[in-house]
């Protein structure tokens, strides 16, 4: 879908995977935020790669999506 | 080497991989800290899983070891 060859930063990878996995599950940002115990606007800012998210938060969000933290960092090129 | 079946937290995974990859390269904590532009004591605290490390710091440390952030989160059981 995206033909850019610019490597993603880790933040951008996490942002893209978070959004993709959330949408695959049919969850709104608000619903995911409730599941993970974070604020709705925080999920939005993570999906825009605006925040320097911590490993604990990454793990909590992954668990809320029933995924491993590794699934949240899959590079674009290997999808 | 470790027979424990307790799942590692993401922090513990990162800590273990950071230490293993650093030692594989024969780097001291101080040398890695210099390469990554962080304080030596910070590397030590990360290797003890004491810090809620951020994604940007994880990426910087991975790059300093010429690795991808995914390499820093490899689970114990699949090694």
Coordinates of N, CA and C in Angstrom, one line a residue, chain B residues 36-71:
Chain B
X36 N 26.0 5.0 22.6 CA 24.5 5.3 22.5 C 24.3 6.7 23.0
X37 N 25.3 7.3 23.6 CA 25.0 8.7 24.1 C 24.2 8.7 25.4
X38 N 24.3 7.7 26.2 CA 23.6 7.6 27.5 C 24.6 7.5 28.6
X39 N 24.1 7.6 29.8 CA 25.1 7.4 31.0 C 25.3 6.0 31.3
X40 N 26.5 5.7 31.7 CA 26.9 4.3 32.0 C 26.0 3.7 33.0
X41 N 25.6 4.4 34.0 CA 24.7 3.8 35.1 C 23.4 3.5 34.5
X42 N 23.0 4.2 33.5 CA 21.7 4.0 32.8 C 21.7 2.6 32.2
X43 N 22.8 2.3 31.5 CA 22.9 0.9 30.9 C 22.7 -0.1 32.0
X44 N 23.4 0.0 33.1 CA 23.3 -0.9 34.2 C 21.9 -1.1 34.7
X45 N 21.2 0.1 34.8 CA 19.8 0.0 35.4 C 18.9 -0.7 34.3
X46 N 19.2 -0.5 33.1 CA 18.4 -1.2 32.0 C 18.6 -2.7 32.1
X47 N 19.8 -3.1 32.3 CA 20.2 -4.5 32.3 C 19.6 -5.2 33.6
X48 N 19.3 -4.4 34.6 CA 18.6 -4.9 35.7 C 17.1 -4.8 35.7
X49 N 16.6 -4.3 34.5 CA 15.1 -4.2 34.3 C 14.5 -3.2 35.3
X50 N 15.3 -2.2 35.7 CA 14.8 -1.3 36.7 C 14.1 -0.1 36.1
X51 N 14.3 0.1 34.8 CA 13.8 1.3 34.1 C 12.7 1.0 33.1
X52 N 11.7 1.9 33.0 CA 10.7 1.7 32.0 C 11.2 2.4 30.8
X53 N 12.1 1.8 30.1 CA 12.8 2.4 28.9 C 11.8 2.8 27.8
X54 N 12.1 3.9 27.1 CA 11.3 4.4 26.1 C 11.7 3.8 24.7
X55 N 10.8 3.8 23.8 CA 11.0 3.2 22.5 C 12.2 3.9 21.8
X56 N 12.3 5.2 21.9 CA 13.5 5.9 21.3 C 14.8 5.4 21.9
X57 N 14.8 5.2 23.2 CA 16.1 4.8 23.8 C 16.4 3.3 23.4
X58 N 15.3 2.5 23.3 CA 15.5 1.1 22.9 C 16.1 1.1 21.4
X59 N 15.6 2.0 20.6 CA 16.1 2.0 19.2 C 17.5 2.5 19.1
X60 N 17.8 3.5 20.0 CA 19.2 4.0 20.0 C 20.2 3.0 20.5
X61 N 19.8 2.2 21.5 CA 20.7 1.2 22.0 C 20.8 0.1 21.0
X62 N 19.7 -0.3 20.3 CA 19.8 -1.4 19.3 C 20.7 -0.9 18.2
X63 N 20.6 0.3 17.7 CA 21.4 0.8 16.7 C 22.9 0.8 17.0
X64 N 23.2 1.1 18.3 CA 24.6 1.2 18.8 C 25.2 -0.2 18.8
X65 N 24.3 -1.3 18.8 CA 24.8 -2.6 18.8 C 24.6 -3.2 17.3
X66 N 24.3 -2.3 16.4 CA 24.0 -2.7 15.0 C 22.9 -3.7 14.9
X67 N 21.9 -3.5 15.7 CA 20.8 -4.5 15.7 C 19.5 -3.7 15.5
X68 N 18.4 -4.5 15.2 CA 17.1 -3.9 15.1 C 16.4 -4.0 16.5
X69 N 15.5 -3.1 16.7 CA 14.8 -3.1 18.0 C 14.1 -4.5 18.3
X70 N 13.7 -5.2 17.2 CA 13.1 -6.5 17.4 C 14.1 -7.5 18.0
X71 N 15.4 -7.3 17.7 CA 16.4 -8.2 18.3 C 16.6 -8.0 19.8

